[in-house]
Amino acid sequence: MAFIADRLSRIQPSPTIAVTTKAAELKAAGVDVIGLGAGEPDFDTPDNIKAAAKAAIDAGQTKYTPVAGTVALRKAIVAKFKRENDLEYTIDEITVGCGGKQTLYNALFATLNPGDEVIIPAPYWVSYPDMTLMSEGTPVIVECQEENDFKLTAAELEAAITPKTKWLVLNSPSNPTGAAYSAAELRALADVLLKHDHVWIMSDDMYEHLVYDGFKFTTIAQIEPKLKSRTLTCNGVSKSYAMTGWRLGYAAGPVALIKAINMVQSQTSTHTSSISQAASVEALNGPQDFLAERAEVFKTRRDLVVKAINECEGLTCKKPEGAFYVYPSCKGVIGKKTPDGKVIETDSDFVTYLLEAEGVAAVQGTAFGLAPYFRISYATSTEALTEACKRIKRACAALK
Ligand code: PLP
């Protein structure tokens, strides 16, 4: 329609939200669907965090706050970076937004000129390319290899950098693969970045606390302090603290960049909810023991899913270090026929088959920029996962 701006023709609605919505609609219509599409923990927000929000309402913390976030929250974020990442920031180097998503978008919008390039390793979180396009930048997609555990290598990074590169987006642990970069892997990337001082790094650490088997999380500004002055370290409470609906994310970086992000925010949302900010102070300053307890539950589910998927004919699945996703390959089912005679030609055909034949909702790898794979979110009950894996196995066995 001519009324809609041209810039919207470059982007698409989030495919992961589309799958979740479709699964919910089918469920509402009485279809027996197991949703493995959702990117959110099935756990509830801890009670101490809810209580802090209720107390904030009763104390009248219901007015506008500073655009960058309350001082109490930014102090809690500064303390978090020191405690968990050994990174020193001041409160004017912190910004808080309506979810990590908005903070990342504001950063791209505030910095990209038409034609500026953003290196995005694939498979990627679905929003990076579209946010770049909305900001008139050019996504430069680098396909990472399964044999490298879907991680960007130093050589691939070096080859992707041009004089127009503005940002490298690094997401560890990754959505959609769950892969997390070790300190040595980050070191290798840092060595390349040291040679190209026009390249900034957007480190999306949203799944920091969801790592398993003793994996030690590190972030690039910590690995190479010389990169800190051109790194935006992004994080949030959504995934770790089971607070997706509260809409609160944050980022730390040099003052000039943070000011630019705040300027965008001041003319759009102003800030996220004052109540969510009060709740997040408690999330960051309060007890942290439950993080490890929940990570243990996620680890058990990851193991269950990886084992079960590797038992399915035509599927193989790596065991990733973190997040709550796995990214199995469905190469082995491409070209096979479903019981009603349809040929599976793509990963999209395969996930459609899973949904139609067995009521299992997963997301096609094409949506994340690397095919033929699909993403399973294991942020759902062990019973639902066990049943879903049984159905996937049956669906695969029925292919000829
Ligand atoms: N970054 C990654 C890699 C994600 O997977 C998500 C959510 O799915 C976000 C950022 C944004 O999280 P939120 O906006 O809910 O804080």
CSV table of N, CA and C in Angstrom, one decimal, residues 52-53 56 61 63-74 76-77 96-97 237 243 246-249 265 270-284:
chain,number,residue,atom,x,y,z
A,52,ALA,N,9.5,-6.3,45.0
A,52,ALA,CA,10.1,-5.0,44.8
A,52,ALA,C,9.2,-4.1,43.9
A,53,ALA,N,8.6,-4.7,42.9
A,53,ALA,CA,7.8,-4.0,42.0
A,53,ALA,C,6.5,-3.5,42.7
A,56,ALA,N,7.4,-0.6,44.9
A,56,ALA,CA,7.6,0.6,44.1
A,56,ALA,C,6.3,1.3,43.8
A,61,GLN,N,6.4,5.3,43.1
A,61,GLN,CA,7.5,5.4,42.1
A,61,GLN,C,6.8,5.2,40.7
A,63,LYS,N,6.2,7.9,38.4
A,63,LYS,CA,6.4,9.1,37.6
A,63,LYS,C,7.5,8.8,36.6
A,64,TYR,N,7.7,9.8,35.7
A,64,TYR,CA,8.9,9.7,34.7
A,64,TYR,C,10.2,9.5,35.5
A,65,THR,N,11.1,8.8,34.9
A,65,THR,CA,12.4,8.7,35.4
A,65,THR,C,13.4,9.3,34.5
A,66,PRO,N,14.7,9.4,34.8
A,66,PRO,CA,15.6,9.9,33.8
A,66,PRO,C,15.6,9.0,32.6
A,67,VAL,N,15.9,9.6,31.4
A,67,VAL,CA,15.8,8.8,30.1
A,67,VAL,C,16.7,7.6,30.2
A,68,ALA,N,17.9,7.8,30.7
A,68,ALA,CA,18.9,6.7,30.8
A,68,ALA,C,18.6,5.6,31.8
A,69,GLY,N,17.6,5.9,32.6
A,69,GLY,CA,17.2,4.9,33.7
A,69,GLY,C,17.5,5.6,35.1
A,70,THR,N,16.9,5.0,36.1
A,70,THR,CA,17.0,5.6,37.5
A,70,THR,C,18.5,5.5,37.9
A,71,VAL,N,18.9,6.3,38.8
A,71,VAL,CA,20.3,6.3,39.3
A,71,VAL,C,20.5,4.9,40.0
A,72,ALA,N,19.4,4.5,40.8
A,72,ALA,CA,19.6,3.3,41.6
A,72,ALA,C,19.8,2.1,40.6
A,73,LEU,N,19.1,2.1,39.5
A,73,LEU,CA,19.3,1.0,38.6
A,73,LEU,C,20.6,1.0,37.9
A,74,ARG,N,21.0,2.2,37.5
A,74,ARG,CA,22.3,2.3,36.8
A,74,ARG,C,23.4,2.0,37.7
A,76,ALA,N,23.1,-0.3,40.1
A,76,ALA,CA,23.1,-1.7,40.2
A,76,ALA,C,23.7,-2.4,39.0
A,77,ILE,N,23.6,-1.7,37.8
A,77,ILE,CA,24.2,-2.3,36.6
A,77,ILE,C,25.7,-2.1,36.6
A,96,VAL,N,19.5,2.3,29.9
A,96,VAL,CA,18.5,1.3,30.1
A,96,VAL,C,17.4,1.5,29.1
A,97,GLY,N,16.9,0.4,28.4
A,97,GLY,CA,15.8,0.6,27.5
A,97,GLY,C,14.7,-0.4,27.7
A,237,VAL,N,17.5,-8.2,31.7
A,237,VAL,CA,17.0,-9.1,32.8
A,237,VAL,C,16.0,-10.2,32.2
A,243,MET,N,12.2,-12.4,33.1
A,243,MET,CA,11.4,-11.1,33.1
A,243,MET,C,11.1,-10.6,31.7
A,246,TRP,N,8.6,-7.7,31.4
A,246,TRP,CA,8.8,-6.5,32.1
A,246,TRP,C,9.5,-5.4,31.2
A,247,ARG,N,10.1,-5.9,30.1
A,247,ARG,CA,10.7,-5.0,29.1
A,247,ARG,C,11.8,-4.2,29.6
A,248,LEU,N,12.9,-4.8,30.0
A,248,LEU,CA,14.0,-4.1,30.4
A,248,LEU,C,15.4,-4.7,30.0
A,249,GLY,N,16.1,-3.9,29.2
A,249,GLY,CA,17.5,-4.3,28.8
A,249,GLY,C,18.4,-3.1,29.1
A,265,GLN,N,16.2,7.6,22.4
A,265,GLN,CA,15.2,7.1,23.4
A,265,GLN,C,14.3,8.3,23.9
A,270,THR,N,11.0,7.5,25.8
A,270,THR,CA,11.5,8.2,27.0
A,270,THR,C,12.3,7.3,27.9
A,271,HIS,N,11.6,6.2,28.4
A,271,HIS,CA,12.3,5.2,29.2
A,271,HIS,C,11.4,4.1,29.4
A,272,THR,N,11.9,3.0,29.9
A,272,THR,CA,11.0,1.9,30.2
A,272,THR,C,10.3,2.1,31.5
A,273,SER,N,9.3,1.3,31.9
A,273,SER,CA,8.5,1.5,33.0
A,273,SER,C,9.3,1.7,34.3
A,274,SER,N,8.9,2.7,35.1
A,274,SER,CA,9.5,2.9,36.4
A,274,SER,C,9.4,1.7,37.3
A,275,ILE,N,8.4,1.0,37.2
A,275,ILE,CA,8.1,-0.2,38.0
A,275,ILE,C,9.1,-1.3,37.6
A,276,SER,N,9.3,-1.5,36.3
A,276,SER,CA,10.2,-2.5,35.8
A,276,SER,C,11.6,-2.2,36.3
A,277,GLN,N,11.9,-0.9,36.3
A,277,GLN,CA,13.3,-0.4,36.7
A,277,GLN,C,13.5,-0.8,38.2
A,278,ALA,N,12.5,-0.5,39.0
A,278,ALA,CA,12.6,-0.9,40.5
A,278,ALA,C,12.8,-2.4,40.7
A,279,ALA,N,12.0,-3.1,39.9
A,279,ALA,CA,12.1,-4.6,40.0
A,279,ALA,C,13.5,-5.1,39.6
A,280,SER,N,14.1,-4.4,38.6
A,280,SER,CA,15.4,-4.8,38.1
A,280,SER,C,16.5,-4.5,39.0
A,281,VAL,N,16.3,-3.4,39.8
A,281,VAL,CA,17.3,-3.1,40.9
A,281,VAL,C,17.4,-4.4,41.8
A,282,GLU,N,16.2,-4.9,42.2
A,282,GLU,CA,16.2,-6.1,43.1
A,282,GLU,C,16.7,-7.3,42.3
A,283,ALA,N,16.4,-7.4,41.1
A,283,ALA,CA,17.0,-8.6,40.3
A,283,ALA,C,18.5,-8.6,40.4
A,284,LEU,N,19.1,-7.4,40.1
A,284,LEU,CA,20.6,-7.4,40.0
A,284,LEU,C,21.2,-7.3,41.4
